Coordinates of C-alpha atoms in Angstrom, one line a residue:
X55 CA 32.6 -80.4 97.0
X56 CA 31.9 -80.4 100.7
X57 CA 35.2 -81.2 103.0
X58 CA 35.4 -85.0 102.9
X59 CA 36.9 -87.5 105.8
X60 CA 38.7 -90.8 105.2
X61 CA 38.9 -93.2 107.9
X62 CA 40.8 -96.7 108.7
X63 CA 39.2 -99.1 111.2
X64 CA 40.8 -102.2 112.4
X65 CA 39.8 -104.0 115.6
X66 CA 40.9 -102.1 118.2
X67 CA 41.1 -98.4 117.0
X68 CA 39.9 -96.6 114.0
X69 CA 42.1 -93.4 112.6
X70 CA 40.1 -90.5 110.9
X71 CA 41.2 -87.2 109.3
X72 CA 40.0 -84.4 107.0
X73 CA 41.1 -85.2 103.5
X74 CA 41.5 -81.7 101.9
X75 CA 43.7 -80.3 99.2
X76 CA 44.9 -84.0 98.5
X77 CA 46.2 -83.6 102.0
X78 CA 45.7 -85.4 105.4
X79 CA 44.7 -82.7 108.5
X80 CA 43.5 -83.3 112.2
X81 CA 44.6 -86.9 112.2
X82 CA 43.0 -88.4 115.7
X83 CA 43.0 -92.1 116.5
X84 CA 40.0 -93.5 118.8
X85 CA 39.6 -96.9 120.5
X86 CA 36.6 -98.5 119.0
X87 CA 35.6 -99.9 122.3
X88 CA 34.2 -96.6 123.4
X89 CA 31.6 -96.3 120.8
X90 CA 28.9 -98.1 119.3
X91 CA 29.2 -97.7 115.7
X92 CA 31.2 -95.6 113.1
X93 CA 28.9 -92.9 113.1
X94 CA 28.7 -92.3 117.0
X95 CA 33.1 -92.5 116.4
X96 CA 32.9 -90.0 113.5
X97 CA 30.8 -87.3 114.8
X98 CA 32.9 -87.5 117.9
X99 CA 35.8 -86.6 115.8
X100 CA 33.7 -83.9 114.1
X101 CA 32.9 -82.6 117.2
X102 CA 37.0 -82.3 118.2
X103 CA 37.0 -80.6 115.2
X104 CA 34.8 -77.8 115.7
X105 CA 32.5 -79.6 112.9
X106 CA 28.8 -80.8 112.8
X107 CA 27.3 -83.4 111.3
X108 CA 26.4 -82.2 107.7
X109 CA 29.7 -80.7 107.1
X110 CA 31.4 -83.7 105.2
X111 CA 30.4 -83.8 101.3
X112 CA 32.0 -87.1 100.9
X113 CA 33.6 -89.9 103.6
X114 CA 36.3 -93.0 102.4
X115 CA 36.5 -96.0 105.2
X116 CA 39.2 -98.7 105.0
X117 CA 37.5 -102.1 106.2
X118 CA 39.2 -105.3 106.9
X119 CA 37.3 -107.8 105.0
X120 CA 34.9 -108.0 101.6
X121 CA 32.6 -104.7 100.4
X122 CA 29.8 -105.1 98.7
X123 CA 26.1 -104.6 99.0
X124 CA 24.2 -102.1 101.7
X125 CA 25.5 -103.9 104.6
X126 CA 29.3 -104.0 106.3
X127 CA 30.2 -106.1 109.4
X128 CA 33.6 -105.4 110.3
X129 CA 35.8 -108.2 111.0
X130 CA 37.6 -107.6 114.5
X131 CA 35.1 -105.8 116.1
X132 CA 31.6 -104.7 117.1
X133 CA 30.5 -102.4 114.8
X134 CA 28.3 -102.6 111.6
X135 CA 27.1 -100.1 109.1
X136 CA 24.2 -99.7 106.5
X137 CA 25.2 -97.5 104.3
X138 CA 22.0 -95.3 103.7
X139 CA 21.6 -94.8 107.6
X140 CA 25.2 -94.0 107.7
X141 CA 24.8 -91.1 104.9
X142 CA 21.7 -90.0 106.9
X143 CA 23.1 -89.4 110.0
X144 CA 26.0 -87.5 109.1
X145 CA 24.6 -86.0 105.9
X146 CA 26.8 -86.9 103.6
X147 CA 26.0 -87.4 100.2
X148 CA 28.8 -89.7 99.1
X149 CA 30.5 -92.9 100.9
X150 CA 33.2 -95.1 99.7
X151 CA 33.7 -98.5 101.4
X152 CA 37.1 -99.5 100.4
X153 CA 39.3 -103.2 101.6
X154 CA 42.0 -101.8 104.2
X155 CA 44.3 -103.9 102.2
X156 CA 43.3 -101.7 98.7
X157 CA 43.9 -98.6 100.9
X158 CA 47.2 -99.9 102.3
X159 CA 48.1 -100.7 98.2
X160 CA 47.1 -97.3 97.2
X161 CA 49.2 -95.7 100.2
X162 CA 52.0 -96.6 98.4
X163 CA 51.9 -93.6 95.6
X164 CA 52.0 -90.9 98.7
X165 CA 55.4 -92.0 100.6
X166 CA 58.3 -89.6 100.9
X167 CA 61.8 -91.3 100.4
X168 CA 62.1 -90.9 104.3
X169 CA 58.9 -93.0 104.8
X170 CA 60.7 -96.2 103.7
X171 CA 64.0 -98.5 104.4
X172 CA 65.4 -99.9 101.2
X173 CA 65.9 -103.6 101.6
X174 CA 66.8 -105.2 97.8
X175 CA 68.3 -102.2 95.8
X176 CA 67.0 -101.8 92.4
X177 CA 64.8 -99.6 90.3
X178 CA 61.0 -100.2 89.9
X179 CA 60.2 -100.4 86.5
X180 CA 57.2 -97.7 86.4
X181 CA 54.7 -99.5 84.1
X182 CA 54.8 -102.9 85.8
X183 CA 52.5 -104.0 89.0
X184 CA 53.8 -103.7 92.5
X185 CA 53.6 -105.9 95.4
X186 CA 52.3 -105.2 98.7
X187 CA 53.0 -107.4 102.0
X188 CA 52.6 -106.6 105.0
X189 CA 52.4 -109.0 108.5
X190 CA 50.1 -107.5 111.1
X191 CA 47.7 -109.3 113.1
X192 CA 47.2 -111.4 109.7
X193 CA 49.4 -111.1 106.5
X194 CA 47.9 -109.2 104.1
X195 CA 48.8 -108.9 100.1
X196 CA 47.9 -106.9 97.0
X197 CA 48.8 -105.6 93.9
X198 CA 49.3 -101.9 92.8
X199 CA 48.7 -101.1 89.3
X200 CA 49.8 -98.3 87.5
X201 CA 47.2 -97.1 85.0
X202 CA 48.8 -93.9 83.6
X203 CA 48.5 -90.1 84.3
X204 CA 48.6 -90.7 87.7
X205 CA 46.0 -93.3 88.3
X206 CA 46.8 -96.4 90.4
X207 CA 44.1 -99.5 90.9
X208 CA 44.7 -101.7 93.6
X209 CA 43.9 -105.4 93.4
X210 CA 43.4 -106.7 97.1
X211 CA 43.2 -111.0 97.7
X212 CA 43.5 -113.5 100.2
X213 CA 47.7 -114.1 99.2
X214 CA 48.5 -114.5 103.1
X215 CA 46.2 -117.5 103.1
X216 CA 48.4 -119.3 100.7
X217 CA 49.9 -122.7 101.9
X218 CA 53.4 -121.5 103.9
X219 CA 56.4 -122.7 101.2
X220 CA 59.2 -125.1 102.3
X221 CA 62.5 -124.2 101.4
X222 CA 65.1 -126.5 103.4
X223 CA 65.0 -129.6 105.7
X224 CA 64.8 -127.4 108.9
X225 CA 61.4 -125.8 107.7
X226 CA 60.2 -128.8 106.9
X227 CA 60.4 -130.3 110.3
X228 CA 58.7 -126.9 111.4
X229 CA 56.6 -127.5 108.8
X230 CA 55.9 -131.0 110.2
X231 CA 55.0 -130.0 113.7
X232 CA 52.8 -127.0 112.2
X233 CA 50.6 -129.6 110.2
X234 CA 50.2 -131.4 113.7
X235 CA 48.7 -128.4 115.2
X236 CA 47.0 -126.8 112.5
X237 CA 46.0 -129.0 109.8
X238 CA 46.5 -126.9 107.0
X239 CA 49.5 -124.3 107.1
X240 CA 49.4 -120.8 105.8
X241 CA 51.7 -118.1 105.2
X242 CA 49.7 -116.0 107.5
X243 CA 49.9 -119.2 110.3
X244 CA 53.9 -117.7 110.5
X245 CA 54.0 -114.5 109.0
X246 CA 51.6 -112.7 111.6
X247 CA 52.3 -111.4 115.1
X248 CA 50.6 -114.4 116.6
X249 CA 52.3 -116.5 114.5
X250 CA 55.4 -115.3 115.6
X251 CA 54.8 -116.3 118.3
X252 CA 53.3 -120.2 117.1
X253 CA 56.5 -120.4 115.2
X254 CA 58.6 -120.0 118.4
X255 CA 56.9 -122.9 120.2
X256 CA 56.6 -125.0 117.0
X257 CA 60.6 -124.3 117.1
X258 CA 60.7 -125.0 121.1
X259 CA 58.8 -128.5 120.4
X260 CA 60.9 -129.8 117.8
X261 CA 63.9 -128.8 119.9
X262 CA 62.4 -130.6 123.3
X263 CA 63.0 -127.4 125.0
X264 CA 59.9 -125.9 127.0
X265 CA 58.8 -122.3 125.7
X266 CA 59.5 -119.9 128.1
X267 CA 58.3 -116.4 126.0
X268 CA 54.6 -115.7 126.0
X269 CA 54.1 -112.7 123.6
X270 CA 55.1 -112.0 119.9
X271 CA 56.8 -108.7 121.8
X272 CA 58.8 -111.1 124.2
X273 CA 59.9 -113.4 121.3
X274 CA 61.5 -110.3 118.8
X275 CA 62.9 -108.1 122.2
X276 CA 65.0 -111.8 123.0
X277 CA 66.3 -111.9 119.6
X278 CA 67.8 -108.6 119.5
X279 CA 69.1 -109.3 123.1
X280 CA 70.8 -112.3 121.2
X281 CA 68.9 -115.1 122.7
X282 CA 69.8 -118.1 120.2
X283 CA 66.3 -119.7 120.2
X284 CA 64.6 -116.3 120.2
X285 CA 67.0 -115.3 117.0
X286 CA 66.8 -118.3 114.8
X287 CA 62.6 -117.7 115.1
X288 CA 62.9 -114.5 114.4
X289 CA 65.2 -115.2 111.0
X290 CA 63.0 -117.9 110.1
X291 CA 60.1 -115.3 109.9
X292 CA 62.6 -113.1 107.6
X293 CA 63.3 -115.6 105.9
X294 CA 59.9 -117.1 105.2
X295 CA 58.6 -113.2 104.4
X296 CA 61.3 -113.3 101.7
X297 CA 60.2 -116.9 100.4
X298 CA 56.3 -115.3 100.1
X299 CA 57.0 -112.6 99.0
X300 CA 59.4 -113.5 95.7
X301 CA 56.7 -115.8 94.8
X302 CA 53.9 -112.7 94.6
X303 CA 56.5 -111.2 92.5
X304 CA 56.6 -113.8 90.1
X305 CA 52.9 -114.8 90.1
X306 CA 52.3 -111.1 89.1
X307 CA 55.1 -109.9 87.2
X308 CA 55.6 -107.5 90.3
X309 CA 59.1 -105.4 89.0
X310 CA 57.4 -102.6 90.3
X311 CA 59.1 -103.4 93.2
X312 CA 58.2 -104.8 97.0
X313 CA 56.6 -103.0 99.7
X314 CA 57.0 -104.3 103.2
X315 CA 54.2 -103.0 105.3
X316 CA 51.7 -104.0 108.5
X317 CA 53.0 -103.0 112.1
X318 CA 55.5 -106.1 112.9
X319 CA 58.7 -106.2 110.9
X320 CA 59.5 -102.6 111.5
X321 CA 59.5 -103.2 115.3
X322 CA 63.5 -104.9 113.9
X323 CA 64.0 -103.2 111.2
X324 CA 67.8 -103.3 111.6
X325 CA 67.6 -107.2 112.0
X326 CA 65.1 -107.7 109.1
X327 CA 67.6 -105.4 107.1
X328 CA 70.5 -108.0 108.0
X329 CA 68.6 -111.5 107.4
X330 CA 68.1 -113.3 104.9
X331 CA 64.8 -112.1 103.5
X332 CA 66.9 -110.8 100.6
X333 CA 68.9 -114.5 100.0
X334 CA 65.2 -116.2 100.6
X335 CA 63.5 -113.0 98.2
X336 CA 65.6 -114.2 94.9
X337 CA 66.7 -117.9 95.6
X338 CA 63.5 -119.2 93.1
X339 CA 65.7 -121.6 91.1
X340 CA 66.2 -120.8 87.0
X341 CA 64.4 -117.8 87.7
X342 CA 66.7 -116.1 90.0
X343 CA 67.9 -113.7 87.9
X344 CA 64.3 -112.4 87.4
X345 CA 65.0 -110.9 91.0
X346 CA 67.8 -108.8 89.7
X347 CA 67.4 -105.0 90.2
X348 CA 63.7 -105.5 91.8
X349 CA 63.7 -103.1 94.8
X350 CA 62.2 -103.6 98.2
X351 CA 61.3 -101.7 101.0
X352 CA 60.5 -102.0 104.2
X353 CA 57.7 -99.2 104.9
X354 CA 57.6 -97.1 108.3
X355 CA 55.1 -94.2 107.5
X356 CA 52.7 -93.7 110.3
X357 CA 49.2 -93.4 108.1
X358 CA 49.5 -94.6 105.3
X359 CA 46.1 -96.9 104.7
X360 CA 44.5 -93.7 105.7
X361 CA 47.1 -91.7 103.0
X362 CA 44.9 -95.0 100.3
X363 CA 42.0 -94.0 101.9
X364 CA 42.3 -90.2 100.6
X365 CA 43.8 -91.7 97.2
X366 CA 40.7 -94.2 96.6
X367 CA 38.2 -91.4 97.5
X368 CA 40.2 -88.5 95.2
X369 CA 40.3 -91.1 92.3
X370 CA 36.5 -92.1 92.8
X371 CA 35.2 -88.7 92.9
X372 CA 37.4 -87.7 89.5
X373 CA 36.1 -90.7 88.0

């Protein structure tokens, strides 16, 4: 087989490498804005490379949203792709479309022990499904499977859409002022950058005090400067994670452990490590103890939905 490229493409930037040896090389990551489709991004990257069109046997993209049929629109930002003018423009003979979220999932089976934080000790039991979470610019979740002699199958959904859970009188009256906004309130309405953010005004307007942050950033830099208002948001978002989170793991039987992912909690790591995502994680009533010895961890590798990207295309091709 030709060299192959894997590629994952959010809203604002799109990261690309060479996929070779089961290895990532030459990983570049380009603003989306400055081109007009995937193709005119890739054979920039190509060209970095020393590469021309032609040279790739085989190309793996991670898209946020639903893949099927000839046709892709990507979600957060201008592009679009058919896939038959795709393959003819750059010559390549194979393309995998893959969910960013099944890519992110399948990242997972390529971390080094210094690519994550453990959070909830314990020890993964190998042959059940795992659970991945992650708060970004929404919350996304899966499901790893392992399928034996080194296979994995990742089973993406729309878990961050779920209705946010109540867990105490205090969330409720967040709750409350949520539903007044929103209407219906998801997981992803809190669990998100932006909603971050819509958590620290919902908590500003029940206490009558006027908001005076204006960014997800300003809101988490407060609450490790120890600003009270600043701090309780931010452990209500822990502690809401944790509340999300244990129930994927009981809706899938997910001993395989946790996986904290997506660009936000690791921004306060050594606050989310002291909150009480852990308390929230296992308090699920008579089946507490079903918590005991599941481990989590809060991910901080730099690639890896482009790391999924490489395992999706490696397992497609050996299929």
């Amino acid at each position: 087989m030709k060299l192959a490229l894997v590629g994952d493409i959010g809203g604002t930037n799109a990261r690309f490498a060479l996929w070779r040896d089961s290895r990532l090389e030459s990983v570049r990551v380009l603003a989306t804005a400055d081109f007009a489709g995937p193709e005119q991004a890739i054979s920039h990257y190509l060209a970095a490379q020393g590469l021309a069109p032609g040279s790739l046997g085989a190309v793996c993209l991670a898209v946020a949203g639903p893949v099927r049929g000839e046709h892709f629109r990507f979600t957060n930002n201008h592009w679009r792709l058919s896939r038959s003018a795709f393959c003819r423009t750059l010559g390549v003979s194979e393309l995998l479309l893959v969910n960013d979220f099944t890519a992110m999932a399948l990242g997972m089976t390529r971390l080094r022990d210094d690519e994550r934080l453990p959070i909830c000790p314990g020890e993964a039991d190998p042959e059940a499904p795992a659970v991945v979470i992650g708060p970004g610019t929404g919350l996304g979740v899966g499901t790893l499977l392992p399928l034996g002699a080194g296979r994995w199958k990742a089973l993406p959904g729309e878990g961050g859409h779920v209705d946010l859970p109540v867990g105490s009188l205090r969330e409720a009256r967040l709750w409350q002022q949520l539903h007044g906004q929103l209407g219906h309130v998801s997981a992803e309405n809190v669990l998100s950058g932006n909603g971050l953010l819509q958590l620290y005004r919902a908590l500003c307007a029940v206490e009558d005090n006027p908001p005076r942050l204006a960014s997800p950033a300003e809101v988490s830099a407060a609450a490790l400067a120890g600003d009270p208002v600043a701090e309780e948001v931010l452990e209500l978002f822990c502690t809401w994670l944790g509340r999300v989170a244990g129930n994927n793991v009981l809706t899938v039987g997910g001993r395989g452990g946790v996986y904290i992912v997506g660009g936000v909690v690791p921004r306060f790591a050594g606050f989310f490590q002291r909150s009480g995502f852990a308390r929230a994680f296992a308090s699920k009533g008579c089946m507490s103890d079903y918590f005991g010895g599941v481990p989590v961890w809060l991910v901080t590798a730099e690639y890896p939905g482009l790391e999924g990207a490489g395992v999706a295309l490696q397992q497609a091709l050996q299929a």
